[in-house]
Amino acid sequence: MTIQRICCMGAGYVGGPTMAVIADRCLDVQVTVVDLNEQRIAAWNDADLSRLPVYEPGLDAVVDRARGRNLHFSTDVDGAIADADMVFISVNTPTKARGLGAGQASDLRWVEACARQVAKSARGHTIVVEKSTLPVRTAEAIRTILEAAQAPLAEGEAPRTFAVLSNPEFLAEGTAIRDLETPDRVLIGGEDDSSIDALAGVYGQWVPGERILRTNLWSSELSKLTANAFLAQRISSINSVAALCENTGADVREVARAIGTDSRIGPKFLQSGPGFGGSCFQKDILNLVYLCRHFGLPEVADYWESVVHLNTWQQHRISRLVVQRLFGTVTGKRLAILGFAFKADTNDTREAPAIRIAHDLLEEGAQLAIHDPKVESAQISRDLRQDAEVPDAGTGMTAKTLSGQGAWWAAGSVEQAVAGADAVLILTEWTQYRTLDWKDLSARMRRPAWVFDARAVADPNQVRAAGLTLWRVGDGAQ
Ligand code: UDX
Ligand code: ADP
């Protein structure tokens, strides 16, 4: 079976870039990305490519080449499903906020809604591909819905048949286009060879055959959770060592280099920082924890849960030490936060360490000027669950400063963020923060002034030479 028409449900950080690359590489496949969110679809169709809803280096060029040719963005969900011979489900699956499994299990209501919509609108044979990160055995639930929730056949309509595949996404935000164009591997889990071959045929147009791995459905679903759990575990491991370095005079970067040259360990994912964020790591580990408890493996559940605990601890540790260094109080003090996205080169803030750290500091009554090159003020406001204030142009104070309540506003530049500040916190490793003019920034700050570099991107010599007191994650020499 050769795939000619693909529909992708969900035009988010995964669906958008993935479909753009498929369309770019498979000229004979028509790809339609659908979403219920009209604004999002309008943004994907915006003639101004700088306004795409997802910021991802290289994405604009790919969309520019394929859009209108064989890449389409639409809100006509039913029409796109009816036309498609393959439907990707790439919708959000956040952690459940309430009810059974709250705080751990994934909320599958959007996936279920998709399965029902496919059952209703599909025509003929349709291959349904799970792309969203899902708990193990979701494919079974999808299949049950596909079989049971179909609309009656129109007169003369051929019976509907379905196959379900798992094809987890391994792209990392910020490098999504590169990851999609030259993936380490593509994983396809399924039960019938012809469906697996059909999807492998799509990827095979640009991915070498030996990189396309085939497994059964459950192995594929579990591999995604396990890959993310292993990656997140490395970050918690190095962050735990960073804390020890700070107390023993060691430097976590030297330790990381020393252990990373062991080919069994390898050099990647050993960057200590303010803890991992992003939509996947915490959610996937918590899914794993939930599954382990469900299957009577409490020791295994506790083991993985500790990776998340260490991550949360690292974030609170950083906000605590900021307060401690600033003489035990940040009430009314001006702090500049550089970087709000969960990592560089994305406008995504889901689970960003900056959210928890900023929240802690607001609780302490701090006045935060937040700068990020790609995150919009409205997003920060939603994440902090607090509206932005307007600081007085002369004093830099807000209405809340004197009352001791925490306040924040978005700064248009690093210089604006830093003006009058007692401390600068670097929370995202944006390239522009690596080459800041610390002499100039230092002159704009109130004395004594601190730099808390949670990403270790600033040049320590320049920061110190500018008369600033520096704390760097994992640096025991300070
Ligand atoms: C991750 C997985 O890498 C990807 O395969 C999966 O499909 C989705 O989840 P993503 O969350 O987009 O991707 O980005 P990633 O580069 O993995 O970074 C996740 C978090 O870990 C970020 O907050 C990042 O700053 C942090 N991180 C990463 C570190 O703190 N140190 C490191 O060494 C690497
Ligand atoms: P991800 O990072 O997994 O791509 P996002 O939240 O960025 O997650 O994107 C998921 C998208 O899926 C959202 O734009 C949301 O509107 C869309 N979505 C959710 N349910 C449906 C549905 N039933 N049909 C189409 N799109 C949906």
XYZ file of C-alpha atoms and ligand atoms in Angstrom:
539
model
C 0.000 0.000 0.000
C 1.433 3.383 -0.992
C 0.334 6.341 1.071
C -1.000 9.252 -0.944
C -2.943 11.333 1.536
C -2.017 11.999 5.134
C -4.115 13.823 7.707
C -2.489 14.926 10.952
C -4.764 15.816 13.864
C -3.026 18.472 15.982
C -0.972 21.383 14.615
C 1.311 21.778 17.630
C 5.023 21.503 18.330
C 5.068 17.896 17.122
C 2.406 17.746 14.392
C 3.404 20.990 12.646
C 7.153 20.414 12.148
C 6.786 16.650 11.543
C 4.216 17.080 8.790
C 6.152 19.969 7.256
C 9.205 17.715 6.876
C 7.152 14.774 5.547
C 5.593 17.060 2.919
C 8.987 18.544 2.092
C 10.500 15.103 1.536
C 7.570 13.256 -0.043
C 6.414 15.258 -3.023
C 3.842 12.658 -4.031
C 2.063 12.703 -0.658
C -0.591 15.330 0.108
C -0.381 16.263 3.800
C -3.152 18.122 5.618
C -2.654 19.239 9.203
C -5.908 19.942 11.020
C -6.623 21.533 14.364
C -9.720 22.620 16.267
C -7.933 25.837 17.171
C -8.784 28.265 14.357
C -6.240 30.834 15.467
C -3.466 28.274 15.346
C -4.400 27.186 11.827
C -4.594 30.818 10.725
C -1.098 31.367 12.115
C 0.222 28.330 10.210
C -1.303 29.848 7.060
C 0.077 33.334 7.752
C 1.931 34.791 4.766
C 4.417 36.250 7.245
C 6.499 33.207 8.178
C 7.826 34.898 11.303
C 4.317 34.508 12.716
C 4.123 30.688 12.596
C 2.750 29.491 15.956
C 5.832 27.360 16.648
C 9.295 28.924 16.713
C 11.802 26.375 15.500
C 15.023 27.136 13.598
C 14.669 26.201 9.915
C 10.924 25.541 10.112
C 9.964 28.666 8.164
C 12.023 27.601 5.142
C 10.494 24.107 5.101
C 6.947 25.486 5.424
C 7.673 28.034 2.720
C 8.718 25.297 0.280
C 5.834 22.918 0.940
C 2.819 25.013 1.979
C 0.130 25.224 -0.678
C 1.944 22.579 -2.748
C 1.451 19.383 -0.753
C 1.243 20.803 2.790
C -2.062 22.264 3.933
C -3.349 23.600 7.253
C -7.079 23.409 7.808
C -9.884 23.329 10.376
C -11.930 20.920 8.269
C -11.104 17.919 10.437
C -13.813 15.593 9.094
C -13.024 16.347 5.454
C -9.310 15.709 5.905
C -9.953 12.407 7.724
C -12.361 11.233 5.027
C -9.779 11.887 2.299
C -6.810 10.353 4.125
C -5.400 6.856 3.905
C -3.242 7.558 6.969
C -4.218 9.666 10.013
C -1.625 10.781 12.572
C -2.906 11.610 16.035
C -0.653 14.327 17.379
C -2.718 16.082 20.022
C -1.884 17.186 23.530
C -1.788 14.612 26.336
C -1.047 16.562 29.517
C -0.906 14.987 32.954
C -4.371 14.538 34.446
C -5.258 17.372 36.800
C -8.026 15.555 38.659
C -9.689 12.204 39.169
C -8.132 8.755 38.950
C -4.367 8.999 38.413
C -4.380 12.799 38.918
C -0.859 14.243 38.868
C 0.571 11.142 37.163
C -1.527 9.537 34.439
C -1.924 11.231 31.050
C -5.211 12.865 30.216
C -6.289 10.983 27.130
C -9.517 12.827 26.471
C -8.198 14.539 23.329
C -6.777 11.284 21.968
C -10.080 9.565 22.611
C -11.956 12.404 20.906
C -9.676 11.992 17.882
C -10.281 8.253 17.725
C -14.043 8.853 17.815
C -13.788 11.449 15.081
C -11.716 9.106 12.890
C -14.222 6.303 13.477
C -17.018 8.607 12.369
C -15.404 10.262 9.357
C -12.965 7.768 7.839
C -13.711 6.092 4.520
C -12.386 2.714 3.340
C -9.152 1.480 4.933
C -7.381 3.909 7.257
C -4.088 3.506 9.071
C -4.170 5.401 12.367
C -0.765 6.397 13.719
C -0.202 7.360 17.358
C 2.284 10.198 17.351
C 1.490 11.829 20.701
C 3.361 10.446 23.682
C 1.005 7.945 25.194
C 0.937 5.460 28.015
C 1.514 1.850 27.090
C -1.556 0.059 25.706
C -3.281 3.193 24.402
C -3.281 1.656 20.918
C -5.645 -0.978 22.259
C -8.075 1.683 23.487
C -7.863 3.509 20.159
C -8.582 0.295 18.285
C -11.600 -0.501 20.444
C -13.049 2.965 19.805
C -12.351 2.764 16.068
C -14.248 -0.511 15.835
C -17.156 0.456 18.061
C -17.849 4.132 17.382
C -18.367 4.089 13.625
C -21.230 5.914 11.967
C -23.594 3.768 9.860
C -22.267 3.162 6.339
C -23.766 5.242 3.541
C -25.503 3.316 0.815
C -22.945 1.532 -1.336
C -20.063 2.599 0.938
C -17.309 0.008 1.379
C -16.878 -1.207 4.970
C -14.426 0.776 7.032
C -11.306 -0.972 8.266
C -8.546 0.305 10.514
C -4.990 -0.525 11.473
C -3.256 1.139 14.422
C 0.466 1.912 14.520
C 2.651 3.508 17.169
C 5.244 5.899 15.772
C 6.610 7.895 18.689
C 8.294 11.205 18.029
C 11.867 11.650 19.242
C 12.458 15.194 18.000
C 13.717 17.709 20.539
C 12.410 21.246 20.316
C 14.970 23.735 19.072
C 16.538 21.077 16.842
C 13.296 19.592 15.492
C 14.018 20.085 11.802
C 17.476 18.531 12.026
C 16.125 15.680 14.176
C 13.365 15.012 11.638
C 15.622 15.246 8.599
C 18.395 13.051 10.001
C 16.844 11.028 12.815
C 18.917 8.586 14.893
C 16.051 6.203 14.287
C 12.388 6.055 13.363
C 10.385 3.626 15.453
C 7.281 1.934 14.113
C 5.284 -0.421 16.301
C 2.450 -2.420 14.876
C 0.897 -5.777 14.281
C 0.396 -6.075 10.563
C 3.337 -5.862 8.221
C 1.519 -4.133 5.380
C 0.644 -1.095 7.548
C 4.160 -0.941 8.965
C 5.540 -1.152 5.410
C 3.251 1.678 4.318
C 4.537 4.036 7.023
C 8.133 2.832 6.555
C 7.653 3.700 2.855
C 6.905 7.313 3.791
C 9.990 7.704 5.999
C 12.056 5.599 3.599
C 11.952 8.468 1.113
C 14.675 10.194 3.145
C 15.642 7.966 6.114
C 18.067 5.047 5.497
C 16.317 1.691 5.885
C 18.532 0.486 8.727
C 17.366 3.430 10.837
C 13.719 2.426 10.608
C 13.101 0.080 13.529
C 10.082 -2.201 13.700
C 8.700 -3.519 16.981
C 5.419 -4.691 18.376
C 2.966 -2.014 19.483
C 3.678 -2.227 23.185
C 7.469 -2.118 22.817
C 7.157 0.982 20.681
C 4.919 2.763 23.190
C 7.151 1.778 26.116
C 10.346 2.748 24.248
C 9.241 6.348 24.061
C 8.591 6.554 27.801
C 11.855 4.761 28.530
C 13.967 6.951 26.227
C 12.658 10.088 27.893
C 13.053 8.595 31.370
C 16.716 7.714 30.657
C 17.437 11.178 29.246
C 15.768 12.926 32.172
C 17.579 10.636 34.597
C 20.929 11.811 33.238
C 19.946 15.415 33.886
C 18.841 14.702 37.442
C 22.047 12.724 37.980
C 24.292 15.557 36.828
C 22.243 18.143 38.741
C 22.614 16.108 41.927
C 26.372 16.082 41.366
C 26.319 19.837 40.677
C 24.982 20.455 44.182
C 27.763 18.316 45.602
C 30.358 20.139 43.482
C 29.233 23.480 44.877
C 29.983 22.206 48.369
C 33.226 20.373 47.725
C 35.211 22.693 45.458
C 34.711 20.526 42.362
C 33.382 21.894 39.064
C 30.512 19.975 37.510
C 31.703 20.792 33.973
C 35.065 19.181 34.687
C 33.345 16.177 36.207
C 30.967 15.932 33.210
C 33.881 16.057 30.789
C 35.792 13.463 32.744
C 32.931 10.984 32.925
C 31.609 11.777 29.423
C 34.824 10.610 27.786
C 34.046 7.107 29.022
C 32.483 5.706 25.862
C 30.024 3.746 27.967
C 28.660 6.978 29.428
C 29.143 9.369 26.471
C 29.311 13.175 26.517
C 25.725 14.205 25.721
C 23.007 15.264 28.161
C 25.412 16.025 30.995
C 24.792 19.761 31.129
C 23.750 20.744 34.628
C 21.220 23.527 34.847
C 17.986 24.644 36.472
C 16.398 21.235 35.889
C 14.644 19.834 32.862
C 11.454 21.322 31.457
C 9.458 20.653 28.331
C 6.221 18.861 27.674
C 7.655 15.352 27.725
C 10.145 14.427 30.427
C 8.128 14.919 33.578
C 4.903 13.712 31.983
C 6.476 10.566 30.596
C 8.229 9.637 33.826
C 5.023 10.159 35.770
C 3.264 7.921 33.264
C 5.903 5.292 33.863
C 5.483 5.690 37.621
C 1.727 5.295 37.303
C 2.092 2.174 35.171
C 4.592 0.623 37.597
C 2.278 1.204 40.571
C -0.637 -0.179 38.546
C 1.322 -3.332 37.757
C 2.410 -3.848 41.388
C 6.004 -2.605 41.045
C 6.241 0.080 43.774
C 10.065 -0.076 44.007
C 10.402 0.583 40.277
C 7.862 3.395 40.546
C 9.772 5.019 43.431
C 13.045 4.724 41.528
C 11.755 6.721 38.549
C 9.754 9.128 40.658
C 12.963 10.214 42.374
C 14.181 11.605 39.023
C 11.250 14.045 39.055
C 11.700 14.830 42.760
C 15.349 15.709 42.238
C 14.351 17.979 39.347
C 11.792 19.867 41.424
C 14.287 20.110 44.265
C 16.913 21.618 41.953
C 14.503 24.365 40.902
C 13.523 25.239 44.471
C 17.192 25.026 45.478
C 18.045 27.772 42.995
C 15.277 30.125 44.121
C 16.223 29.470 47.768
C 19.848 30.266 47.226
C 18.983 33.503 45.408
C 17.004 34.607 48.458
C 19.772 33.520 50.846
C 22.516 35.362 48.963
C 20.441 38.548 48.779
C 20.647 38.765 52.586
C 17.686 36.503 53.181
C 15.089 38.702 51.500
C 14.081 39.667 47.991
C 10.941 41.543 49.022
C 10.756 44.700 46.915
C 14.049 43.871 45.192
C 14.406 44.082 41.436
C 15.574 40.883 39.782
C 16.201 40.408 36.072
C 15.266 37.000 34.701
C 16.957 36.211 31.406
C 15.181 33.411 29.580
C 11.730 31.970 30.181
C 11.521 29.201 27.536
C 12.328 25.692 28.803
C 15.394 25.605 26.551
C 16.972 27.793 23.881
C 15.617 28.074 20.334
C 11.989 27.473 21.198
C 9.075 29.662 22.265
C 7.677 26.770 24.314
C 7.399 27.301 28.074
C 5.698 24.081 29.121
C 7.195 22.945 32.471
C 9.951 25.566 32.043
C 12.190 25.775 35.144
C 11.721 29.561 34.958
C 8.064 29.137 35.915
C 8.771 27.471 39.252
C 11.757 29.691 40.058
C 9.909 32.915 39.163
C 6.901 31.731 41.116
C 9.002 31.099 44.238
C 10.553 34.552 43.953
C 7.170 36.229 43.450
C 5.983 34.514 46.621
C 8.929 36.150 48.365
C 7.797 39.561 47.105
C 10.385 40.050 44.340
C 9.914 42.472 41.425
C 10.854 40.524 38.301
C 11.748 41.972 34.906
C 11.560 38.993 32.557
C 13.289 38.899 29.191
C 13.014 36.180 26.563
C 13.700 36.643 22.854
C 10.774 34.465 21.743
C 8.254 34.041 24.553
C 5.347 36.483 24.536
C 4.255 38.409 27.600
C 0.754 36.866 27.461
C 2.284 33.388 27.734
C 4.356 34.361 30.779
C 1.233 35.777 32.344
C -0.630 32.480 31.830
C 2.306 30.483 33.183
C 2.728 32.618 36.310
C -1.056 32.964 36.725
C -0.505 36.643 37.376
C -0.932 39.699 35.169
C 2.054 41.859 34.291
C 2.473 45.178 36.096
C 3.637 48.422 34.523
C 6.751 49.703 36.297
C 7.176 53.425 36.833
C 9.507 54.735 34.122
C 11.574 56.767 36.588
C 11.798 54.564 39.704
C 11.267 51.142 38.148
C 8.773 50.450 40.952
C 5.318 48.951 40.486
C 2.149 49.512 42.451
C 2.971 46.316 44.325
C 6.540 47.167 45.303
C 5.739 48.946 48.541
C 3.086 46.494 49.635
C 5.648 43.661 49.564
C 3.756 41.685 46.928
C 5.600 40.024 44.081
C 5.196 41.568 40.630
C 6.587 40.984 37.154
C 6.723 42.631 33.757
C 8.208 41.706 30.396
C 11.359 43.584 29.423
C 11.940 44.352 25.755
C 15.710 44.041 26.024
C 18.355 42.669 28.373
C 19.398 46.237 29.195
C 15.846 47.122 30.210
C 15.569 44.000 32.340
C 18.806 44.703 34.134
C 18.281 48.449 34.768
C 18.233 49.041 38.527
C 18.337 45.308 39.324
C 20.003 43.764 42.363
C 20.559 40.477 40.583
C 20.411 38.792 37.183
C 19.257 35.185 36.861
C 20.066 33.350 33.617
C 17.543 30.539 33.213
C 17.623 29.729 29.464
C 20.779 29.225 27.414
C 19.885 31.596 24.529
C 22.981 32.316 22.419
C 22.662 36.057 23.003
C 23.176 35.549 26.753
C 26.607 34.034 26.102
C 28.059 37.264 24.811
C 26.546 39.929 27.066
C 28.575 43.048 27.804
C 28.825 42.606 31.564
C 30.687 45.840 32.107
C 27.835 47.764 30.546
C 25.146 45.751 32.347
C 26.920 46.024 35.673
C 26.867 49.823 35.430
C 23.073 49.681 35.153
C 22.589 47.632 38.353
C 22.220 48.543 42.020
C 25.140 47.588 44.325
C 25.944 45.069 45.614
C 24.898 43.122 42.525
C 24.781 39.412 41.723
C 24.641 37.163 38.706
C 23.054 33.734 39.186
C 23.970 31.749 36.105
C 21.883 28.578 36.227
C 22.987 27.602 32.698
C 26.675 28.452 33.041
C 26.656 30.449 29.800
C 28.178 33.748 30.945
C 31.960 34.168 30.908
C 32.831 34.013 34.635
C 35.937 36.168 34.269
C 34.039 38.966 32.559
C 31.216 38.853 35.090
C 33.640 39.080 37.996
C 35.769 41.733 36.289
C 32.612 43.841 36.007
C 32.376 43.875 39.794
C 29.510 41.405 40.034
C 29.285 38.510 42.477
C 28.768 35.311 40.512
C 27.029 32.063 41.379
C 27.299 29.406 38.678
C 25.525 26.083 38.842
C 27.889 23.328 39.940
C 30.894 25.595 40.480
C 32.608 24.819 43.768
C 35.327 27.427 43.290
C 33.048 30.367 44.081
C 12.758 15.635 24.730
C 13.532 14.484 24.090
O 14.911 14.873 23.919
C 12.915 14.120 22.759
O 13.572 12.991 22.206
C 11.437 13.804 22.963
O 10.811 13.539 21.738
C 10.731 14.954 23.648
O 11.396 15.293 24.868
P 12.679 18.269 24.420
O 11.953 18.239 25.727
O 12.073 19.008 23.286
O 12.905 16.775 23.906
O 14.144 18.881 24.635
P 15.504 18.310 25.295
O 16.626 18.806 24.482
O 15.451 16.867 25.537
O 15.568 19.113 26.680
C 14.670 18.842 27.745
C 15.069 19.632 28.976
O 16.297 19.139 29.525
C 15.321 21.122 28.704
O 14.774 21.883 29.772
C 16.832 21.243 28.683
O 17.302 22.513 29.034
C 17.217 20.195 29.720
N 18.588 19.674 29.550
C 18.917 18.964 28.435
C 19.533 19.881 30.555
O 19.241 20.512 31.580
N 20.787 19.362 30.394
C 21.157 18.646 29.297
O 22.324 18.207 29.248
C 20.193 18.440 28.279
P 2.490 18.757 21.048
O 3.703 19.362 21.714
O 2.283 17.316 21.438
O 2.479 18.952 19.582
P 0.555 20.913 21.377
O -0.257 21.267 22.580
O 1.586 21.862 20.875
O 1.190 19.485 21.682
O -0.426 20.630 20.159
C -1.540 19.827 20.204
C -2.618 20.420 19.293
O -3.677 19.461 19.154
C -3.268 21.705 19.804
O -3.093 22.733 18.849
C -4.773 21.329 19.947
O -5.645 22.384 19.591
C -4.903 20.175 18.962
N -6.051 19.287 19.202
C -6.511 18.788 20.366
N -7.586 17.982 20.175
C -7.814 17.959 18.826
C -8.783 17.302 17.968
N -9.729 16.493 18.462
N -8.705 17.522 16.644
C -7.748 18.333 16.129
N -6.816 18.963 16.873
C -6.848 18.794 18.201
